[in-house]
PDB file of C-alpha atoms in Angstrom:
ATOM      1  CA  MET A   2      41.982 -31.253  13.283  1.00 77.00           C
ATOM      2  CA  LYS A   3      38.441 -31.407  14.649  1.00 72.00           C
ATOM      3  CA  LYS A   4      38.573 -27.679  15.547  1.00 75.00           C
ATOM      4  CA  ILE A   5      39.730 -26.750  12.045  1.00 77.00           C
ATOM      5  CA  ILE A   6      36.809 -28.624  10.473  1.00 72.00           C
ATOM      6  CA  GLN A   7      34.396 -26.899  12.875  1.00 69.00           C
ATOM      7  CA  TRP A   8      35.780 -23.478  11.920  1.00 64.00           C
ATOM      8  CA  VAL A   9      35.591 -24.259   8.213  1.00 59.00           C
ATOM      9  CA  LEU A  10      31.983 -25.439   8.522  1.00 61.00           C
ATOM     10  CA  LEU A  11      31.050 -22.412  10.609  1.00 58.00           C
ATOM     11  CA  SER A  12      32.667 -20.119   8.027  1.00 61.00           C
ATOM     12  CA  VAL A  13      30.713 -21.772   5.209  1.00 56.00           C
ATOM     13  CA  VAL A  14      27.437 -21.349   7.113  1.00 54.00           C
ATOM     14  CA  LEU A  15      28.179 -17.696   7.889  1.00 56.00           C
ATOM     15  CA  LEU A  16      29.089 -17.024   4.279  1.00 59.00           C
ATOM     16  CA  GLY A  17      25.789 -18.572   3.210  1.00 58.00           C
ATOM     17  CA  VAL A  18      23.860 -16.330   5.603  1.00 52.00           C
ATOM     18  CA  VAL A  19      25.665 -13.230   4.349  1.00 51.00           C
ATOM     19  CA  VAL A  20      24.921 -14.144   0.714  1.00 50.00           C
ATOM     20  CA  ALA A  21      21.228 -14.724   1.540  1.00 54.00           C
ATOM     21  CA  VAL A  22      20.933 -11.372   3.325  1.00 47.00           C
ATOM     22  CA  VAL A  23      22.612  -9.496   0.472  1.00 46.00           C
ATOM     23  CA  ARG A  24      20.335 -11.129  -2.114  1.00 52.00           C
ATOM     24  CA  ASN A  25      17.240 -10.367  -0.053  1.00 47.00           C
ATOM     25  CA  ARG A  26      18.199  -6.701   0.355  1.00 45.00           C
ATOM     26  CA  SER A  27      18.868  -6.297  -3.338  1.00 41.00           C
ATOM     27  CA  GLU A  28      15.415  -7.731  -4.149  1.00 41.00           C
ATOM     28  CA  LEU A  29      13.771  -5.260  -1.770  1.00 41.00           C
ATOM     29  CA  ALA A  30      15.515  -2.310  -3.362  1.00 39.00           C
ATOM     30  CA  VAL A  31      14.448  -3.080  -6.911  1.00 37.00           C
ATOM     31  CA  LYS A  32      13.512   0.058  -8.817  1.00 36.00           C
ATOM     32  CA  GLU A  33      10.832   0.208 -11.443  1.00 39.00           C
ATOM     33  CA  THR A  34      12.159   0.216 -14.977  1.00 33.00           C
ATOM     34  CA  ALA A  35       9.670   2.955 -15.764  1.00 34.00           C
ATOM     35  CA  PRO A  36       8.205   5.330 -13.188  1.00 36.00           C
ATOM     36  CA  ILE A  37       4.521   5.003 -12.411  1.00 36.00           C
ATOM     37  CA  GLN A  38       2.530   7.155 -14.734  1.00 37.00           C
ATOM     38  CA  ALA A  39       0.800  10.183 -13.325  1.00 37.00           C
ATOM     39  CA  VAL A  40      -2.909   9.796 -12.842  1.00 39.00           C
ATOM     40  CA  GLU A  41      -4.401  12.735 -14.675  1.00 38.00           C
ATOM     41  CA  SER A  42      -5.977  15.135 -12.212  1.00 38.00           C
ATOM     42  CA  ASN A  43      -9.201  15.292 -14.225  1.00 36.00           C
ATOM     43  CA  THR A  44      -9.426  11.483 -14.025  1.00 39.00           C
ATOM     44  CA  ILE A  45      -9.096  11.626 -10.241  1.00 41.00           C
ATOM     45  CA  ALA A  46     -11.623  14.432  -9.998  1.00 39.00           C
ATOM     46  CA  SER A  47     -14.193  12.642 -12.169  1.00 41.00           C
ATOM     47  CA  ALA A  48     -13.670   9.382 -10.256  1.00 42.00           C
ATOM     48  CA  ASN A  49     -13.997  11.151  -6.910  1.00 46.00           C
ATOM     49  CA  GLU A  50     -17.124  13.026  -8.049  1.00 51.00           C
ATOM     50  CA  ARG A  51     -18.808   9.673  -8.681  1.00 49.00           C
ATOM     51  CA  ALA A  52     -17.304   7.776  -5.779  1.00 60.00           C
ATOM     52  CA  ALA A  53     -18.443   8.057  -2.234  1.00 86.00           C
ATOM     53  CA  VAL A  54     -15.334   6.232  -1.001  1.00 94.00           C
ATOM     54  CA  THR A  55     -11.892   6.389  -2.580  1.00 95.00           C
ATOM     55  CA  VAL A  56      -9.162   3.945  -1.605  1.00 97.00           C
ATOM     56  CA  THR A  57      -5.763   5.252  -2.651  1.00 97.00           C
ATOM     57  CA  TYR A  58      -2.428   3.521  -2.519  1.00 97.00           C
ATOM     58  CA  PHE A  59       0.223   6.245  -2.306  1.00 97.00           C
ATOM     59  CA  THR A  60       3.542   5.077  -3.715  1.00 95.00           C
ATOM     60  CA  SER A  61       6.736   6.486  -5.210  1.00 94.00           C
ATOM     61  CA  ASN A  62       9.131   5.827  -8.079  1.00 94.00           C
ATOM     62  CA  VAL A  63      10.954   3.220  -5.990  1.00 91.00           C
ATOM     63  CA  ARG A  64       8.730   0.176  -5.529  1.00 90.00           C
ATOM     64  CA  CYS A  65      10.006  -2.785  -3.529  1.00 92.00           C
ATOM     65  CA  VAL A  66       8.437  -6.233  -3.396  1.00 94.00           C
ATOM     66  CA  SER A  67       6.504  -5.271  -0.248  1.00 94.00           C
ATOM     67  CA  CYS A  68       5.164  -2.099  -1.889  1.00 93.00           C
ATOM     68  CA  ARG A  69       3.828  -4.067  -4.823  1.00 95.00           C
ATOM     69  CA  LYS A  70       2.300  -6.627  -2.481  1.00 96.00           C
ATOM     70  CA  ILE A  71       0.447  -3.952  -0.478  1.00 96.00           C
ATOM     71  CA  GLU A  72      -1.029  -2.563  -3.678  1.00 96.00           C
ATOM     72  CA  ALA A  73      -1.991  -6.024  -4.976  1.00 96.00           C
ATOM     73  CA  LEU A  74      -3.525  -7.188  -1.683  1.00 97.00           C
ATOM     74  CA  THR A  75      -5.523  -3.963  -1.319  1.00 97.00           C
ATOM     75  CA  LEU A  76      -6.870  -4.219  -4.852  1.00 96.00           C
ATOM     76  CA  ASN A  77      -7.661  -7.917  -4.361  1.00 96.00           C
ATOM     77  CA  THR A  78      -9.660  -7.147  -1.205  1.00 97.00           C
ATOM     78  CA  ILE A  79     -11.630  -4.477  -3.027  1.00 96.00           C
ATOM     79  CA  GLU A  80     -12.305  -6.608  -6.095  1.00 96.00           C
ATOM     80  CA  THR A  81     -13.375  -9.684  -4.126  1.00 96.00           C
ATOM     81  CA  GLN A  82     -15.357  -8.079  -1.303  1.00 96.00           C
ATOM     82  CA  PHE A  83     -16.586  -4.796  -2.750  1.00 96.00           C
ATOM     83  CA  ALA A  84     -17.205  -5.570  -6.436  1.00 94.00           C
ATOM     84  CA  GLU A  85     -20.788  -4.329  -6.265  1.00 93.00           C
ATOM     85  CA  GLN A  86     -19.745  -0.996  -4.749  1.00 92.00           C
ATOM     86  CA  MET A  87     -17.065  -0.605  -7.434  1.00 91.00           C
ATOM     87  CA  SER A  88     -19.443  -1.362 -10.296  1.00 92.00           C
ATOM     88  CA  SER A  89     -21.986   1.123  -8.924  1.00 89.00           C
ATOM     89  CA  HIS A  90     -19.192   3.717  -8.480  1.00 86.00           C
ATOM     90  CA  TRP A  91     -19.616   3.969  -4.711  1.00 89.00           C
ATOM     91  CA  LEU A  92     -16.017   2.858  -4.385  1.00 94.00           C
ATOM     92  CA  VAL A  93     -12.911   3.673  -6.436  1.00 94.00           C
ATOM     93  CA  PHE A  94      -9.348   2.383  -6.138  1.00 96.00           C
ATOM     94  CA  GLU A  95      -6.412   4.418  -7.400  1.00 96.00           C
ATOM     95  CA  THR A  96      -2.636   4.386  -7.159  1.00 96.00           C
ATOM     96  CA  ILE A  97      -0.896   7.753  -6.937  1.00 96.00           C
ATOM     97  CA  ASN A  98       2.841   8.352  -7.220  1.00 96.00           C
ATOM     98  CA  ILE A  99       3.727  11.081  -4.711  1.00 95.00           C
ATOM     99  CA  ASP A 100       7.171  11.546  -6.274  1.00 95.00           C
ATOM    100  CA  LEU A 101       5.522  13.326  -9.200  1.00 96.00           C
ATOM    101  CA  PRO A 102       5.381  17.115  -8.757  1.00 96.00           C
ATOM    102  CA  GLU A 103       1.648  17.310  -9.468  1.00 96.00           C
ATOM    103  CA  ASN A 104       0.947  14.840  -6.641  1.00 96.00           C
ATOM    104  CA  LYS A 105       3.155  16.349  -3.907  1.00 94.00           C
ATOM    105  CA  HIS A 106       0.169  18.087  -2.288  1.00 95.00           C
ATOM    106  CA  TYR A 107      -1.108  14.697  -1.077  1.00 95.00           C
ATOM    107  CA  ILE A 108       1.854  14.411   1.310  1.00 95.00           C
ATOM    108  CA  GLU A 109       0.574  17.335   3.368  1.00 94.00           C
ATOM    109  CA  GLU A 110      -3.111  16.720   2.713  1.00 93.00           C
ATOM    110  CA  TYR A 111      -2.982  13.178   4.124  1.00 94.00           C
ATOM    111  CA  GLU A 112       0.019  13.629   6.441  1.00 94.00           C
ATOM    112  CA  LEU A 113       1.993  10.977   4.555  1.00 94.00           C
ATOM    113  CA  SER A 114       5.409  10.000   5.864  1.00 89.00           C
ATOM    114  CA  PHE A 115       5.778   6.811   3.815  1.00 89.00           C
ATOM    115  CA  LYS A 116       3.908   4.729   1.269  1.00 93.00           C
ATOM    116  CA  THR A 117       0.511   3.709   2.551  1.00 95.00           C
ATOM    117  CA  VAL A 118      -3.182   3.224   1.835  1.00 97.00           C
ATOM    118  CA  VAL A 119      -5.683   6.010   2.556  1.00 97.00           C
ATOM    119  CA  ILE A 120      -9.451   5.580   2.613  1.00 97.00           C
ATOM    120  CA  ALA A 121     -11.307   8.863   2.015  1.00 95.00           C
ATOM    121  CA  TYR A 122     -15.002   9.702   1.944  1.00 91.00           C
ATOM    122  CA  GLY A 123     -17.348  12.634   2.292  1.00 82.00           C
ATOM    123  CA  ASP A 124     -19.365  12.732   5.499  1.00 64.00           C
ATOM    124  CA  GLU A 125     -23.015  13.814   5.830  1.00 61.00           C
ATOM    125  CA  THR A 126     -21.968  17.495   5.870  1.00 64.00           C
ATOM    126  CA  GLY A 127     -19.980  17.067   2.671  1.00 66.00           C
ATOM    127  CA  GLU A 128     -16.683  17.439   4.537  1.00 74.00           C
ATOM    128  CA  LYS A 129     -13.928  15.103   3.430  1.00 85.00           C
ATOM    129  CA  GLN A 130     -12.909  12.501   6.007  1.00 90.00           C
ATOM    130  CA  TRP A 131      -9.992  10.118   5.658  1.00 94.00           C
ATOM    131  CA  ARG A 132      -8.116   7.372   7.427  1.00 95.00           C
ATOM    132  CA  LYS A 133      -4.525   6.281   6.903  1.00 96.00           C
ATOM    133  CA  MET A 134      -4.188   2.512   6.925  1.00 96.00           C
ATOM    134  CA  ASP A 135      -0.573   2.427   8.149  1.00 93.00           C
ATOM    135  CA  LYS A 136      -0.910  -1.063   9.643  1.00 96.00           C
ATOM    136  CA  VAL A 137      -0.692  -2.504   6.117  1.00 96.00           C
ATOM    137  CA  TRP A 138       3.072  -2.759   6.648  1.00 95.00           C
ATOM    138  CA  GLU A 139       2.688  -4.737   9.886  1.00 96.00           C
ATOM    139  CA  LEU A 140       0.062  -7.066   8.425  1.00 96.00           C
ATOM    140  CA  LEU A 141       1.859  -7.744   5.161  1.00 93.00           C
ATOM    141  CA  SER A 142       2.958 -11.219   6.218  1.00 94.00           C
ATOM    142  CA  ASN A 143      -0.592 -12.257   7.183  1.00 96.00           C
ATOM    143  CA  GLU A 144      -2.873 -11.879   4.170  1.00 96.00           C
ATOM    144  CA  ASP A 145      -6.054 -12.758   6.094  1.00 96.00           C
ATOM    145  CA  GLN A 146      -5.427 -10.053   8.706  1.00 97.00           C
ATOM    146  CA  PHE A 147      -4.434  -7.607   5.958  1.00 97.00           C
ATOM    147  CA  ASP A 148      -7.676  -8.355   4.135  1.00 97.00           C
ATOM    148  CA  ASP A 149      -9.731  -7.936   7.337  1.00 97.00           C
ATOM    149  CA  TYR A 150      -8.002  -4.625   8.119  1.00 98.00           C
ATOM    150  CA  ILE A 151      -8.659  -3.120   4.675  1.00 98.00           C
ATOM    151  CA  SER A 152     -12.226  -4.502   4.627  1.00 97.00           C
ATOM    152  CA  GLU A 153     -12.971  -2.982   8.025  1.00 97.00           C
ATOM    153  CA  GLY A 154     -11.691   0.405   6.874  1.00 97.00           C
ATOM    154  CA  ILE A 155     -13.780   0.362   3.701  1.00 96.00           C
ATOM    155  CA  THR A 156     -16.887  -0.939   5.487  1.00 95.00           C
ATOM    156  CA  SER A 157     -16.548   1.798   8.090  1.00 93.00           C
ATOM    157  CA  ALA A 158     -16.224   4.477   5.408  1.00 93.00           C
ATOM    158  CA  LEU A 159     -19.191   3.108   3.451  1.00 91.00           C
ATOM    159  CA  SER A 160     -21.309   3.040   6.627  1.00 88.00           C
ATOM    160  CA  HIS A 161     -20.694   6.772   7.134  1.00 81.00           C
ATOM    161  CA  ILE A 162     -22.056   7.640   3.730  1.00 78.00           C
ATOM    162  CA  THR A 163     -24.998   5.254   3.672  1.00 62.00           C
ATOM    163  CA  SER A 164     -26.349   5.938   7.149  1.00 55.00           C
TER     164      SER A 164
END
């Protein structure tokens, strides 16, 4: 009788774990009800003409909880630590959906293999430099480290254009 109760309890626990895993996976695979709107190319061009540094979150039509968090944390870092640079147009943040045909060129241009943040700036020769911030996925569970990582990338880019 004792063995039967143990097996029943074990089965209930395992069933609970399976249900939790299935729910978690379904939350991560949530699709947007409406695809992200295309950023008009003339808007990007005019923003980039004014900005010395552009921070871009490249995303797609499918946006999981983690994807949304990366975008929100990146924007929060910019707004809290680089507000002055944003208001003076030294720094611009944009989100670009690479699933849209007009934005496919970014995949090759920035060597994108998945959704990520890219920090781009023009160097002293006018040549465009950029850095993929792929560690955003690893640092997602530690907001302080995420913030430090994005801040370091932006500070580095700003130092190249102001030196």
